[in-house]
Amino acid sequence: MKNQSFSKRLGFAMNGVAAAWRAEASFRTQCAGALAVVVVLLWRRPEPVWWALLLLNCALVLGAELFNSALEHALDRVHPEHHPAIGIAKDCAAGAVLVLSLAAVCVFIAFVVASFG
Ligand SMILES: Nc1ncnc2c1ncn2[C@@H]1O[C@H](COP(=O)(O)OP(=O)(O)OP(=O)(O)O)[C@@H](O)[C@H]1O
């Protein structure tokens, strides 16, 4: 089923986001964090570069969580039994979310220091 219309592919992508929202508490928490960042941006109205940096970080964390969720679903389906390699694959995906989340927190701290310090 390759090369479907743009609206159909957009629908598939929205289905993925909705499925992650329903299934993953961490995705919902990260969405709440991203919303909080948008509220702070609207309140402080910083220079455009801060909008770009903070929104990019939010998108990176949410995107990584979606990849993490995709990998978990696929691995659980193709290999339901426990295996050390599956564990490492899942841990690496979770590690990617952690690394990007830490980077996002660092950028947010830099923003707070720059605008309130
Ligand atoms: N099939 C498996 N084989 C080996 N280890 C596994 C397997 N499934 C999960 N694990 C280990 O358990 C951890 C948690 O896996 P799980 O699939 O429950 O993800 P999770 O981190 O709970 O996901 P969520 O983001 O939904 O909270 C993995 O990171 C991995 O270390």
PDB file of C-alpha atoms and ligand atoms in Angstrom:
ATOM      1  CA  MET A   1       0.000   0.000   0.000  1.00  0.00           C
ATOM      2  CA  LYS A   2       2.692   2.508  -1.062  1.00  0.00           C
ATOM      3  CA  ASN A   3       2.123   5.994  -2.501  1.00  0.00           C
ATOM      4  CA  GLN A   4      -1.260   6.732  -0.936  1.00  0.00           C
ATOM      5  CA  SER A   5      -2.699  10.259  -1.117  1.00  0.00           C
ATOM      6  CA  PHE A   6      -1.283  12.971   1.143  1.00  0.00           C
ATOM      7  CA  SER A   7      -4.528  13.190   3.151  1.00  0.00           C
ATOM      8  CA  LYS A   8      -4.464   9.434   3.801  1.00  0.00           C
ATOM      9  CA  ARG A   9      -0.811   9.501   4.892  1.00  0.00           C
ATOM     10  CA  LEU A  10      -1.590  12.481   7.129  1.00  0.00           C
ATOM     11  CA  GLY A  11      -4.419  10.430   8.641  1.00  0.00           C
ATOM     12  CA  PHE A  12      -2.047   7.504   9.318  1.00  0.00           C
ATOM     13  CA  ALA A  13       0.393   9.865  11.043  1.00  0.00           C
ATOM     14  CA  MET A  14      -2.404  11.384  13.167  1.00  0.00           C
ATOM     15  CA  ASN A  15      -3.530   7.846  14.065  1.00  0.00           C
ATOM     16  CA  GLY A  16      -0.015   7.166  15.326  1.00  0.00           C
ATOM     17  CA  VAL A  17       0.027  10.289  17.477  1.00  0.00           C
ATOM     18  CA  ALA A  18      -3.459   9.454  18.834  1.00  0.00           C
ATOM     19  CA  ALA A  19      -2.432   5.859  19.589  1.00  0.00           C
ATOM     20  CA  ALA A  20       0.662   7.046  21.477  1.00  0.00           C
ATOM     21  CA  TRP A  21      -1.505   9.549  23.379  1.00  0.00           C
ATOM     22  CA  ARG A  22      -3.893   6.764  24.444  1.00  0.00           C
ATOM     23  CA  ALA A  23      -1.252   4.140  25.273  1.00  0.00           C
ATOM     24  CA  GLU A  24       1.744   6.063  26.645  1.00  0.00           C
ATOM     25  CA  ALA A  25       1.524   8.022  29.896  1.00  0.00           C
ATOM     26  CA  SER A  26       5.023   9.388  29.253  1.00  0.00           C
ATOM     27  CA  PHE A  27       3.879  10.813  25.877  1.00  0.00           C
ATOM     28  CA  ARG A  28       0.965  12.579  27.600  1.00  0.00           C
ATOM     29  CA  THR A  29       3.367  13.995  30.211  1.00  0.00           C
ATOM     30  CA  GLN A  30       5.723  15.227  27.474  1.00  0.00           C
ATOM     31  CA  CYS A  31       2.792  16.851  25.616  1.00  0.00           C
ATOM     32  CA  ALA A  32       1.862  18.650  28.848  1.00  0.00           C
ATOM     33  CA  GLY A  33       5.472  19.824  29.161  1.00  0.00           C
ATOM     34  CA  ALA A  34       5.452  21.083  25.568  1.00  0.00           C
ATOM     35  CA  LEU A  35       2.182  22.933  26.224  1.00  0.00           C
ATOM     36  CA  ALA A  36       3.724  24.536  29.311  1.00  0.00           C
ATOM     37  CA  VAL A  37       6.695  25.670  27.185  1.00  0.00           C
ATOM     38  CA  VAL A  38       4.319  27.255  24.641  1.00  0.00           C
ATOM     39  CA  VAL A  39       2.480  29.063  27.451  1.00  0.00           C
ATOM     40  CA  VAL A  40       5.794  30.408  28.817  1.00  0.00           C
ATOM     41  CA  LEU A  41       6.820  31.534  25.300  1.00  0.00           C
ATOM     42  CA  LEU A  42       3.510  33.347  24.798  1.00  0.00           C
ATOM     43  CA  TRP A  43       3.905  34.979  28.223  1.00  0.00           C
ATOM     44  CA  ARG A  44       7.548  36.079  27.860  1.00  0.00           C
ATOM     45  CA  ARG A  45       7.563  36.686  24.059  1.00  0.00           C
ATOM     46  CA  PRO A  46      11.351  36.195  23.742  1.00  0.00           C
ATOM     47  CA  GLU A  47      13.528  36.667  20.641  1.00  0.00           C
ATOM     48  CA  PRO A  48      12.683  34.340  17.719  1.00  0.00           C
ATOM     49  CA  VAL A  49      15.789  32.222  18.332  1.00  0.00           C
ATOM     50  CA  TRP A  50      14.364  31.131  21.732  1.00  0.00           C
ATOM     51  CA  TRP A  51      11.071  30.134  20.091  1.00  0.00           C
ATOM     52  CA  ALA A  52      13.030  28.068  17.586  1.00  0.00           C
ATOM     53  CA  LEU A  53      15.262  26.421  20.195  1.00  0.00           C
ATOM     54  CA  LEU A  54      12.516  25.602  22.688  1.00  0.00           C
ATOM     55  CA  LEU A  55       9.962  24.401  20.124  1.00  0.00           C
ATOM     56  CA  LEU A  56      12.622  22.338  18.362  1.00  0.00           C
ATOM     57  CA  ASN A  57      13.501  20.669  21.653  1.00  0.00           C
ATOM     58  CA  CYS A  58       9.846  19.907  22.374  1.00  0.00           C
ATOM     59  CA  ALA A  59       9.462  18.385  18.917  1.00  0.00           C
ATOM     60  CA  LEU A  60      12.629  16.299  19.341  1.00  0.00           C
ATOM     61  CA  VAL A  61      11.435  14.843  22.647  1.00  0.00           C
ATOM     62  CA  LEU A  62       7.945  14.084  21.315  1.00  0.00           C
ATOM     63  CA  GLY A  63       9.366  12.616  18.101  1.00  0.00           C
ATOM     64  CA  ALA A  64      11.803  10.413  20.025  1.00  0.00           C
ATOM     65  CA  GLU A  65       8.958   9.196  22.265  1.00  0.00           C
ATOM     66  CA  LEU A  66       6.916   8.297  19.178  1.00  0.00           C
ATOM     67  CA  PHE A  67       9.882   6.335  17.756  1.00  0.00           C
ATOM     68  CA  ASN A  68      10.335   4.667  21.155  1.00  0.00           C
ATOM     69  CA  SER A  69       6.674   3.689  21.236  1.00  0.00           C
ATOM     70  CA  ALA A  70       6.806   2.429  17.632  1.00  0.00           C
ATOM     71  CA  LEU A  71       9.810   0.247  18.422  1.00  0.00           C
ATOM     72  CA  GLU A  72       8.183  -1.173  21.572  1.00  0.00           C
ATOM     73  CA  HIS A  73       5.008  -2.080  19.683  1.00  0.00           C
ATOM     74  CA  ALA A  74       6.903  -3.682  16.810  1.00  0.00           C
ATOM     75  CA  LEU A  75       9.270  -5.638  19.055  1.00  0.00           C
ATOM     76  CA  ASP A  76       6.448  -6.862  21.317  1.00  0.00           C
ATOM     77  CA  ARG A  77       4.626  -8.094  18.195  1.00  0.00           C
ATOM     78  CA  VAL A  78       7.508  -9.798  16.386  1.00  0.00           C
ATOM     79  CA  HIS A  79       9.244 -11.133  19.523  1.00  0.00           C
ATOM     80  CA  PRO A  80       6.916 -11.400  22.559  1.00  0.00           C
ATOM     81  CA  GLU A  81       9.386 -13.579  24.486  1.00  0.00           C
ATOM     82  CA  HIS A  82      12.149 -12.085  26.593  1.00  0.00           C
ATOM     83  CA  HIS A  83      15.547 -11.793  24.936  1.00  0.00           C
ATOM     84  CA  PRO A  84      18.585  -9.719  25.999  1.00  0.00           C
ATOM     85  CA  ALA A  85      18.838  -8.137  22.516  1.00  0.00           C
ATOM     86  CA  ILE A  86      15.212  -6.951  22.730  1.00  0.00           C
ATOM     87  CA  GLY A  87      15.929  -5.504  26.152  1.00  0.00           C
ATOM     88  CA  ILE A  88      18.960  -3.612  24.829  1.00  0.00           C
ATOM     89  CA  ALA A  89      16.986  -2.307  21.831  1.00  0.00           C
ATOM     90  CA  LYS A  90      14.208  -1.014  24.118  1.00  0.00           C
ATOM     91  CA  ASP A  91      16.706   0.435  26.592  1.00  0.00           C
ATOM     92  CA  CYS A  92      18.554   2.254  23.778  1.00  0.00           C
ATOM     93  CA  ALA A  93      15.295   3.754  22.513  1.00  0.00           C
ATOM     94  CA  ALA A  94      14.424   4.877  26.047  1.00  0.00           C
ATOM     95  CA  GLY A  95      17.969   6.246  26.366  1.00  0.00           C
ATOM     96  CA  ALA A  96      17.437   8.356  23.252  1.00  0.00           C
ATOM     97  CA  VAL A  97      14.340   9.922  24.848  1.00  0.00           C
ATOM     98  CA  LEU A  98      16.316  10.545  28.044  1.00  0.00           C
ATOM     99  CA  VAL A  99      19.225  12.246  26.228  1.00  0.00           C
ATOM    100  CA  LEU A 100      16.902  14.561  24.289  1.00  0.00           C
ATOM    101  CA  SER A 101      14.844  15.304  27.409  1.00  0.00           C
ATOM    102  CA  LEU A 102      17.976  16.302  29.330  1.00  0.00           C
ATOM    103  CA  ALA A 103      19.046  18.542  26.442  1.00  0.00           C
ATOM    104  CA  ALA A 104      15.572  20.127  26.433  1.00  0.00           C
ATOM    105  CA  VAL A 105      15.776  20.795  30.186  1.00  0.00           C
ATOM    106  CA  CYS A 106      19.233  22.392  29.721  1.00  0.00           C
ATOM    107  CA  VAL A 107      17.932  24.685  26.960  1.00  0.00           C
ATOM    108  CA  PHE A 108      14.935  25.640  29.104  1.00  0.00           C
ATOM    109  CA  ILE A 109      17.236  26.471  32.050  1.00  0.00           C
ATOM    110  CA  ALA A 110      19.385  28.606  29.736  1.00  0.00           C
ATOM    111  CA  PHE A 111      16.208  30.412  28.610  1.00  0.00           C
ATOM    112  CA  VAL A 112      15.112  31.023  32.221  1.00  0.00           C
ATOM    113  CA  VAL A 113      18.566  32.374  33.125  1.00  0.00           C
ATOM    114  CA  ALA A 114      18.624  34.596  30.023  1.00  0.00           C
ATOM    115  CA  SER A 115      15.143  36.033  30.520  1.00  0.00           C
ATOM    116  CA  PHE A 116      14.869  36.216  34.336  1.00  0.00           C
ATOM    117  CA  GLY A 117      18.534  36.288  35.411  1.00  0.00           C
TER     118      GLY A 117
HETATM  119  N1  LIG B   1      11.032  -8.820  25.367  1.00  0.00           N
HETATM  120  C1  LIG B   1      11.924  -8.316  26.229  1.00  0.00           C
HETATM  121  N2  LIG B   1      13.111  -8.917  26.400  1.00  0.00           N
HETATM  122  C2  LIG B   1      14.015  -8.398  27.280  1.00  0.00           C
HETATM  123  N3  LIG B   1      13.831  -7.299  28.024  1.00  0.00           N
HETATM  124  C3  LIG B   1      12.670  -6.657  27.879  1.00  0.00           C
HETATM  125  C4  LIG B   1      11.650  -7.135  26.988  1.00  0.00           C
HETATM  126  N4  LIG B   1      10.592  -6.286  27.071  1.00  0.00           N
HETATM  127  C5  LIG B   1      10.945  -5.327  27.939  1.00  0.00           C
HETATM  128  N5  LIG B   1      12.174  -5.544  28.434  1.00  0.00           N
HETATM  129  C6  LIG B   1      12.886  -4.687  29.415  1.00  0.00           C
HETATM  130  O1  LIG B   1      11.921  -4.000  30.190  1.00  0.00           O
HETATM  131  C7  LIG B   1      12.055  -2.578  29.955  1.00  0.00           C
HETATM  132  C8  LIG B   1      10.675  -1.960  29.907  1.00  0.00           C
HETATM  133  O2  LIG B   1      10.036  -2.447  28.749  1.00  0.00           O
HETATM  134  P1  LIG B   1       8.566  -2.031  28.341  1.00  0.00           P
HETATM  135  O3  LIG B   1       8.254  -2.649  27.030  1.00  0.00           O
HETATM  136  O4  LIG B   1       7.644  -2.316  29.482  1.00  0.00           O
HETATM  137  O5  LIG B   1       8.759  -0.524  28.120  1.00  0.00           O
HETATM  138  P2  LIG B   1       8.452   0.688  29.092  1.00  0.00           P
HETATM  139  O6  LIG B   1       9.750   1.392  29.333  1.00  0.00           O
HETATM  140  O7  LIG B   1       7.623   0.233  30.235  1.00  0.00           O
HETATM  141  O8  LIG B   1       7.621   1.542  28.116  1.00  0.00           O
HETATM  142  P3  LIG B   1       6.664   2.745  28.384  1.00  0.00           P
HETATM  143  O9  LIG B   1       7.300   3.865  27.606  1.00  0.00           O
HETATM  144  O10 LIG B   1       5.393   2.250  27.804  1.00  0.00           O
HETATM  145  O11 LIG B   1       6.602   2.994  29.862  1.00  0.00           O
HETATM  146  C9  LIG B   1      12.833  -2.454  28.633  1.00  0.00           C
HETATM  147  O12 LIG B   1      13.499  -1.213  28.535  1.00  0.00           O
HETATM  148  C10 LIG B   1      13.755  -3.642  28.715  1.00  0.00           C
HETATM  149  O13 LIG B   1      14.869  -3.362  29.555  1.00  0.00           O
END
